[in-house]
Amino acid sequence: MKLSSRLDTIKNKVTDHYNHIWDCCCDHGQLGVALLSSQPKSMIHFVDVVDELMVDLESQLQKHASAIQSQWQVHCMDVAKLPLIKGKKNLIIIAGVGGDLLIELVRSIQTRHSDIELEFILCPVLHNYMVRCELIEMGFGLISETLVKENKRFYEVLHISNQAAKPITSVGSDMWNLLDSDHQEYLNKTISHYQRMEANSKCTSRVSEQYQELIGK
């Protein structure tokens, strides 16, 4: 199974060993299936609230991954209520959902598990600036970040932790390569988007100016 550019980027960020990897809402389990091969010593948890989806996924896993059934579990449940394993190294991956829902899930997980290390790989569909600001407010730090173009759309992939010392920035830092035409395209589209918003609302913040500052660096 060939992964999309976005999911392949996420998969390649999983370089450490984790006792438990929680694949939440990630393209019908495609990412978790790929991680079964690349992370053979981890327990891969497939999580979604949609019952039909999880029944179908479990059926597919039993057909094609029955030999390694001790390495995966399927959970039909709210991602906000993940039963993280205290004392073990957990990685939570959330991709393919909007920024508002993503932050709601991260905040709920943080509230329920404030006493353990929390490590996430996040790939919101929209509202990256808002997501970053909320993560900063919650006290997360940056492990790595990558900009991905897939089917003419751009995605920011953030690997974060509540133990990481490097600060997350509201407009991104490590992900930019402004010699790359794709990165230039994304930056210009983002600046134009916020300029339109700022022109048509009573918004006093100037988000577009924060992105424009990247050009001068």
PDB file of C-alpha atoms in Angstrom:
ATOM      1  CA  MET A   1       0.000   0.000   0.000  1.00  0.00           C
ATOM      2  CA  LYS A   2       1.486   3.312  -1.101  1.00  0.00           C
ATOM      3  CA  LEU A   3       0.902   6.117   1.376  1.00  0.00           C
ATOM      4  CA  SER A   4       0.024   9.652   0.361  1.00  0.00           C
ATOM      5  CA  SER A   5       2.767  12.280   0.715  1.00  0.00           C
ATOM      6  CA  ARG A   6       1.136  13.578   3.882  1.00  0.00           C
ATOM      7  CA  LEU A   7       0.870  10.206   5.596  1.00  0.00           C
ATOM      8  CA  ASP A   8       4.351   9.198   4.446  1.00  0.00           C
ATOM      9  CA  THR A   9       5.738  12.368   6.034  1.00  0.00           C
ATOM     10  CA  ILE A  10       3.973  11.521   9.287  1.00  0.00           C
ATOM     11  CA  LYS A  11       5.224   7.931   9.184  1.00  0.00           C
ATOM     12  CA  ASN A  12       8.813   9.103   8.669  1.00  0.00           C
ATOM     13  CA  LYS A  13       8.617  11.218  11.821  1.00  0.00           C
ATOM     14  CA  VAL A  14       8.052   8.083  13.912  1.00  0.00           C
ATOM     15  CA  THR A  15      11.733   7.323  14.438  1.00  0.00           C
ATOM     16  CA  ASP A  16      11.843   6.673  18.203  1.00  0.00           C
ATOM     17  CA  HIS A  17      10.506   3.557  19.895  1.00  0.00           C
ATOM     18  CA  TYR A  18       7.057   3.944  21.427  1.00  0.00           C
ATOM     19  CA  ASN A  19       5.290   1.365  23.543  1.00  0.00           C
ATOM     20  CA  HIS A  20       1.929   2.596  22.253  1.00  0.00           C
ATOM     21  CA  ILE A  21       1.083   4.503  19.059  1.00  0.00           C
ATOM     22  CA  TRP A  22      -2.452   5.885  18.798  1.00  0.00           C
ATOM     23  CA  ASP A  23      -3.611   6.356  15.193  1.00  0.00           C
ATOM     24  CA  CYS A  24      -6.583   8.708  15.493  1.00  0.00           C
ATOM     25  CA  CYS A  25      -8.757   9.594  12.511  1.00  0.00           C
ATOM     26  CA  CYS A  26      -5.894   9.055  10.050  1.00  0.00           C
ATOM     27  CA  ASP A  27      -7.358   8.148   6.650  1.00  0.00           C
ATOM     28  CA  HIS A  28      -9.230   4.986   7.632  1.00  0.00           C
ATOM     29  CA  GLY A  29      -6.253   3.391   9.366  1.00  0.00           C
ATOM     30  CA  GLN A  30      -3.831   3.517   6.443  1.00  0.00           C
ATOM     31  CA  LEU A  31      -1.125   5.124   8.563  1.00  0.00           C
ATOM     32  CA  GLY A  32      -1.480   2.636  11.403  1.00  0.00           C
ATOM     33  CA  VAL A  33      -1.290  -0.285   8.977  1.00  0.00           C
ATOM     34  CA  ALA A  34       1.980   1.096   7.589  1.00  0.00           C
ATOM     35  CA  LEU A  35       3.324   1.526  11.137  1.00  0.00           C
ATOM     36  CA  LEU A  36       2.672  -2.157  11.863  1.00  0.00           C
ATOM     37  CA  SER A  37       5.605  -2.901   9.558  1.00  0.00           C
ATOM     38  CA  SER A  38       7.913  -0.027  10.440  1.00  0.00           C
ATOM     39  CA  GLN A  39       7.336  -0.208  14.227  1.00  0.00           C
ATOM     40  CA  PRO A  40       7.168  -3.956  14.958  1.00  0.00           C
ATOM     41  CA  LYS A  41       7.811  -3.530  18.689  1.00  0.00           C
ATOM     42  CA  SER A  42       5.014  -1.009  19.255  1.00  0.00           C
ATOM     43  CA  MET A  43       1.349  -1.628  20.012  1.00  0.00           C
ATOM     44  CA  ILE A  44      -0.638   0.201  17.314  1.00  0.00           C
ATOM     45  CA  HIS A  45      -4.038   1.449  18.427  1.00  0.00           C
ATOM     46  CA  PHE A  46      -6.627   2.365  15.778  1.00  0.00           C
ATOM     47  CA  VAL A  47      -9.122   4.862  17.188  1.00  0.00           C
ATOM     48  CA  ASP A  48     -12.260   6.459  15.761  1.00  0.00           C
ATOM     49  CA  VAL A  49     -15.755   7.200  17.031  1.00  0.00           C
ATOM     50  CA  VAL A  50     -17.478   5.876  13.864  1.00  0.00           C
ATOM     51  CA  ASP A  51     -18.587   2.327  14.621  1.00  0.00           C
ATOM     52  CA  GLU A  52     -19.020   1.153  11.000  1.00  0.00           C
ATOM     53  CA  LEU A  53     -15.551   2.360  10.095  1.00  0.00           C
ATOM     54  CA  MET A  54     -13.895   0.517  12.953  1.00  0.00           C
ATOM     55  CA  VAL A  55     -15.812  -2.712  12.336  1.00  0.00           C
ATOM     56  CA  ASP A  56     -14.662  -2.662   8.728  1.00  0.00           C
ATOM     57  CA  LEU A  57     -11.087  -1.823   9.702  1.00  0.00           C
ATOM     58  CA  GLU A  58     -10.936  -4.629  12.257  1.00  0.00           C
ATOM     59  CA  SER A  59     -12.226  -7.062   9.626  1.00  0.00           C
ATOM     60  CA  GLN A  60      -9.495  -5.950   7.218  1.00  0.00           C
ATOM     61  CA  LEU A  61      -6.821  -6.238   9.889  1.00  0.00           C
ATOM     62  CA  GLN A  62      -7.936  -9.744  10.809  1.00  0.00           C
ATOM     63  CA  LYS A  63      -7.609 -10.740   7.143  1.00  0.00           C
ATOM     64  CA  HIS A  64      -4.301  -9.108   6.341  1.00  0.00           C
ATOM     65  CA  ALA A  65      -2.547  -8.680   9.694  1.00  0.00           C
ATOM     66  CA  SER A  66      -3.779 -11.668  11.669  1.00  0.00           C
ATOM     67  CA  ALA A  67      -0.230 -12.973  12.058  1.00  0.00           C
ATOM     68  CA  ILE A  68       0.651  -9.907  14.126  1.00  0.00           C
ATOM     69  CA  GLN A  69      -2.660  -9.526  15.948  1.00  0.00           C
ATOM     70  CA  SER A  70      -0.840  -9.125  19.256  1.00  0.00           C
ATOM     71  CA  GLN A  71       0.544  -5.842  17.861  1.00  0.00           C
ATOM     72  CA  TRP A  72      -2.718  -3.983  17.211  1.00  0.00           C
ATOM     73  CA  GLN A  73      -5.993  -3.050  18.867  1.00  0.00           C
ATOM     74  CA  VAL A  74      -9.099  -1.352  17.471  1.00  0.00           C
ATOM     75  CA  HIS A  75     -11.049   1.101  19.637  1.00  0.00           C
ATOM     76  CA  CYS A  76     -14.411   2.619  18.752  1.00  0.00           C
ATOM     77  CA  MET A  77     -14.341   5.601  21.065  1.00  0.00           C
ATOM     78  CA  ASP A  78     -13.972   9.351  21.391  1.00  0.00           C
ATOM     79  CA  VAL A  79     -10.350  10.319  20.767  1.00  0.00           C
ATOM     80  CA  ALA A  80     -10.655  12.875  23.576  1.00  0.00           C
ATOM     81  CA  LYS A  81     -10.914   9.952  26.037  1.00  0.00           C
ATOM     82  CA  LEU A  82      -7.859   7.944  24.960  1.00  0.00           C
ATOM     83  CA  PRO A  83      -6.820   5.449  27.672  1.00  0.00           C
ATOM     84  CA  LEU A  84      -3.133   6.364  27.552  1.00  0.00           C
ATOM     85  CA  ILE A  85      -0.817   3.970  29.340  1.00  0.00           C
ATOM     86  CA  LYS A  86       0.903   5.701  32.241  1.00  0.00           C
ATOM     87  CA  GLY A  87       4.573   4.804  32.651  1.00  0.00           C
ATOM     88  CA  LYS A  88       4.862   3.858  28.969  1.00  0.00           C
ATOM     89  CA  LYS A  89       5.952   5.928  25.979  1.00  0.00           C
ATOM     90  CA  ASN A  90       2.853   7.004  24.041  1.00  0.00           C
ATOM     91  CA  LEU A  91       2.635   8.749  20.662  1.00  0.00           C
ATOM     92  CA  ILE A  92      -0.709  10.204  19.569  1.00  0.00           C
ATOM     93  CA  ILE A  93      -1.224  10.922  15.866  1.00  0.00           C
ATOM     94  CA  ILE A  94      -4.157  13.085  14.762  1.00  0.00           C
ATOM     95  CA  ALA A  95      -4.510  13.947  11.070  1.00  0.00           C
ATOM     96  CA  GLY A  96      -7.276  14.670   8.630  1.00  0.00           C
ATOM     97  CA  VAL A  97      -9.464  16.784  10.908  1.00  0.00           C
ATOM     98  CA  GLY A  98     -10.055  20.528  11.061  1.00  0.00           C
ATOM     99  CA  GLY A  99      -8.065  22.777  13.346  1.00  0.00           C
ATOM    100  CA  ASP A 100     -10.929  23.481  15.763  1.00  0.00           C
ATOM    101  CA  LEU A 101     -11.629  19.790  16.383  1.00  0.00           C
ATOM    102  CA  LEU A 102      -7.937  18.951  16.554  1.00  0.00           C
ATOM    103  CA  ILE A 103      -7.335  21.504  19.307  1.00  0.00           C
ATOM    104  CA  GLU A 104     -10.445  20.343  21.165  1.00  0.00           C
ATOM    105  CA  LEU A 105      -9.057  16.780  21.148  1.00  0.00           C
ATOM    106  CA  VAL A 106      -5.542  17.794  22.206  1.00  0.00           C
ATOM    107  CA  ARG A 107      -6.871  19.973  25.009  1.00  0.00           C
ATOM    108  CA  SER A 108      -9.122  17.172  26.290  1.00  0.00           C
ATOM    109  CA  ILE A 109      -6.265  14.657  26.229  1.00  0.00           C
ATOM    110  CA  GLN A 110      -4.001  17.131  28.032  1.00  0.00           C
ATOM    111  CA  THR A 111      -6.641  17.729  30.722  1.00  0.00           C
ATOM    112  CA  ARG A 112      -7.144  13.992  31.311  1.00  0.00           C
ATOM    113  CA  HIS A 113      -3.417  13.179  31.307  1.00  0.00           C
ATOM    114  CA  SER A 114      -1.722  16.260  32.711  1.00  0.00           C
ATOM    115  CA  ASP A 115       0.652  14.143  34.806  1.00  0.00           C
ATOM    116  CA  ILE A 116       2.381  12.242  31.972  1.00  0.00           C
ATOM    117  CA  GLU A 117       4.557  13.020  28.973  1.00  0.00           C
ATOM    118  CA  LEU A 118       2.382  13.830  25.970  1.00  0.00           C
ATOM    119  CA  GLU A 119       3.793  13.539  22.483  1.00  0.00           C
ATOM    120  CA  PHE A 120       1.740  14.227  19.354  1.00  0.00           C
ATOM    121  CA  ILE A 121       2.134  14.280  15.604  1.00  0.00           C
ATOM    122  CA  LEU A 122      -0.554  16.615  14.279  1.00  0.00           C
ATOM    123  CA  CYS A 123      -1.658  17.463  10.754  1.00  0.00           C
ATOM    124  CA  PRO A 124      -4.675  19.800  10.747  1.00  0.00           C
ATOM    125  CA  VAL A 125      -6.666  20.298   7.571  1.00  0.00           C
ATOM    126  CA  LEU A 126      -7.220  24.028   8.194  1.00  0.00           C
ATOM    127  CA  HIS A 127      -6.460  26.885  10.602  1.00  0.00           C
ATOM    128  CA  ASN A 128      -2.764  26.175  11.138  1.00  0.00           C
ATOM    129  CA  TYR A 129      -2.074  29.596  12.663  1.00  0.00           C
ATOM    130  CA  MET A 130      -4.833  29.145  15.246  1.00  0.00           C
ATOM    131  CA  VAL A 131      -3.648  25.609  15.997  1.00  0.00           C
ATOM    132  CA  ARG A 132      -0.114  26.826  16.631  1.00  0.00           C
ATOM    133  CA  CYS A 133      -1.282  29.638  18.917  1.00  0.00           C
ATOM    134  CA  GLU A 134      -3.396  27.217  20.951  1.00  0.00           C
ATOM    135  CA  LEU A 135      -0.519  24.731  21.260  1.00  0.00           C
ATOM    136  CA  ILE A 136       1.767  27.531  22.478  1.00  0.00           C
ATOM    137  CA  GLU A 137      -0.843  28.509  25.062  1.00  0.00           C
ATOM    138  CA  MET A 138      -1.078  24.890  26.252  1.00  0.00           C
ATOM    139  CA  GLY A 139       2.675  24.793  26.822  1.00  0.00           C
ATOM    140  CA  PHE A 140       3.781  22.382  24.110  1.00  0.00           C
ATOM    141  CA  GLY A 141       7.229  22.541  22.537  1.00  0.00           C
ATOM    142  CA  LEU A 142       8.430  21.626  19.066  1.00  0.00           C
ATOM    143  CA  ILE A 143      10.261  18.438  18.080  1.00  0.00           C
ATOM    144  CA  SER A 144      10.012  18.982  14.313  1.00  0.00           C
ATOM    145  CA  GLU A 145       7.745  20.454  11.640  1.00  0.00           C
ATOM    146  CA  THR A 146       7.372  19.863   7.912  1.00  0.00           C
ATOM    147  CA  LEU A 147       5.427  21.491   5.090  1.00  0.00           C
ATOM    148  CA  VAL A 148       3.877  19.016   2.635  1.00  0.00           C
ATOM    149  CA  LYS A 149       2.154  19.600  -0.698  1.00  0.00           C
ATOM    150  CA  GLU A 150      -0.328  16.940  -1.788  1.00  0.00           C
ATOM    151  CA  ASN A 151      -2.845  17.172  -4.628  1.00  0.00           C
ATOM    152  CA  LYS A 152      -2.338  20.943  -4.857  1.00  0.00           C
ATOM    153  CA  ARG A 153      -3.060  21.396  -1.150  1.00  0.00           C
ATOM    154  CA  PHE A 154      -0.597  22.213   1.601  1.00  0.00           C
ATOM    155  CA  TYR A 155      -0.368  20.649   5.036  1.00  0.00           C
ATOM    156  CA  GLU A 156       1.738  21.463   8.083  1.00  0.00           C
ATOM    157  CA  VAL A 157       2.891  18.416  10.048  1.00  0.00           C
ATOM    158  CA  LEU A 158       3.815  19.219  13.650  1.00  0.00           C
ATOM    159  CA  HIS A 159       5.645  16.835  15.978  1.00  0.00           C
ATOM    160  CA  ILE A 160       5.269  18.258  19.485  1.00  0.00           C
ATOM    161  CA  SER A 161       5.640  17.320  23.133  1.00  0.00           C
ATOM    162  CA  ASN A 162       4.948  18.823  26.528  1.00  0.00           C
ATOM    163  CA  GLN A 163       8.590  17.987  27.321  1.00  0.00           C
ATOM    164  CA  ALA A 164      10.230  19.602  24.269  1.00  0.00           C
ATOM    165  CA  ALA A 165      12.265  22.730  25.043  1.00  0.00           C
ATOM    166  CA  LYS A 166      12.171  24.313  21.579  1.00  0.00           C
ATOM    167  CA  PRO A 167       9.305  26.812  21.274  1.00  0.00           C
ATOM    168  CA  ILE A 168       6.551  26.477  18.695  1.00  0.00           C
ATOM    169  CA  THR A 169       6.140  29.664  16.664  1.00  0.00           C
ATOM    170  CA  SER A 170       2.823  30.986  15.409  1.00  0.00           C
ATOM    171  CA  VAL A 171       3.894  31.061  11.728  1.00  0.00           C
ATOM    172  CA  GLY A 172       6.406  28.211  11.686  1.00  0.00           C
ATOM    173  CA  SER A 173      10.177  28.179  11.790  1.00  0.00           C
ATOM    174  CA  ASP A 174      11.947  24.943  10.849  1.00  0.00           C
ATOM    175  CA  MET A 175       9.522  23.942   8.101  1.00  0.00           C
ATOM    176  CA  TRP A 176      10.306  26.820   5.739  1.00  0.00           C
ATOM    177  CA  ASN A 177      12.652  26.669   2.767  1.00  0.00           C
ATOM    178  CA  LEU A 178      11.889  29.852   0.891  1.00  0.00           C
ATOM    179  CA  LEU A 179      14.192  28.842  -1.971  1.00  0.00           C
ATOM    180  CA  ASP A 180      11.594  26.154  -2.746  1.00  0.00           C
ATOM    181  CA  SER A 181       8.873  27.335  -5.142  1.00  0.00           C
ATOM    182  CA  ASP A 182       6.219  25.286  -3.325  1.00  0.00           C
ATOM    183  CA  HIS A 183       7.077  26.992  -0.047  1.00  0.00           C
ATOM    184  CA  GLN A 184       6.953  30.376  -1.751  1.00  0.00           C
ATOM    185  CA  GLU A 185       3.527  29.504  -3.154  1.00  0.00           C
ATOM    186  CA  TYR A 186       2.191  28.458   0.238  1.00  0.00           C
ATOM    187  CA  LEU A 187       3.543  31.548   1.971  1.00  0.00           C
ATOM    188  CA  ASN A 188       2.070  33.872  -0.648  1.00  0.00           C
ATOM    189  CA  LYS A 189      -1.323  32.127  -0.472  1.00  0.00           C
ATOM    190  CA  THR A 190      -1.292  32.349   3.317  1.00  0.00           C
ATOM    191  CA  ILE A 191      -0.424  36.057   3.312  1.00  0.00           C
ATOM    192  CA  SER A 192      -3.171  36.765   0.751  1.00  0.00           C
ATOM    193  CA  HIS A 193      -5.698  34.758   2.773  1.00  0.00           C
ATOM    194  CA  TYR A 194      -5.089  36.752   5.944  1.00  0.00           C
ATOM    195  CA  GLN A 195      -4.956  40.064   4.097  1.00  0.00           C
ATOM    196  CA  ARG A 196      -8.443  39.338   2.736  1.00  0.00           C
ATOM    197  CA  MET A 197      -9.701  38.403   6.190  1.00  0.00           C
ATOM    198  CA  GLU A 198      -8.205  41.519   7.743  1.00  0.00           C
ATOM    199  CA  ALA A 199      -9.689  43.745   5.040  1.00  0.00           C
ATOM    200  CA  ASN A 200     -13.206  42.344   5.449  1.00  0.00           C
ATOM    201  CA  SER A 201     -13.508  42.218   9.214  1.00  0.00           C
ATOM    202  CA  LYS A 202     -12.984  44.260  12.355  1.00  0.00           C
ATOM    203  CA  CYS A 203     -10.002  42.076  13.201  1.00  0.00           C
ATOM    204  CA  THR A 204      -7.273  44.179  14.791  1.00  0.00           C
ATOM    205  CA  SER A 205      -4.545  41.527  14.677  1.00  0.00           C
ATOM    206  CA  ARG A 206      -2.298  41.554  11.642  1.00  0.00           C
ATOM    207  CA  VAL A 207      -1.504  37.899  11.091  1.00  0.00           C
ATOM    208  CA  SER A 208      -0.469  38.593   7.487  1.00  0.00           C
ATOM    209  CA  GLU A 209       2.355  40.815   8.741  1.00  0.00           C
ATOM    210  CA  GLN A 210       3.768  37.966  10.841  1.00  0.00           C
ATOM    211  CA  TYR A 211       4.003  35.806   7.713  1.00  0.00           C
ATOM    212  CA  GLN A 212       5.453  38.675   5.693  1.00  0.00           C
ATOM    213  CA  GLU A 213       8.268  38.970   8.221  1.00  0.00           C
ATOM    214  CA  LEU A 214       9.447  35.512   7.125  1.00  0.00           C
ATOM    215  CA  ILE A 215      10.382  36.949   3.725  1.00  0.00           C
ATOM    216  CA  GLY A 216      12.786  39.378   5.320  1.00  0.00           C
ATOM    217  CA  LYS A 217      14.613  36.722   7.327  1.00  0.00           C
TER     218      LYS A 217
END
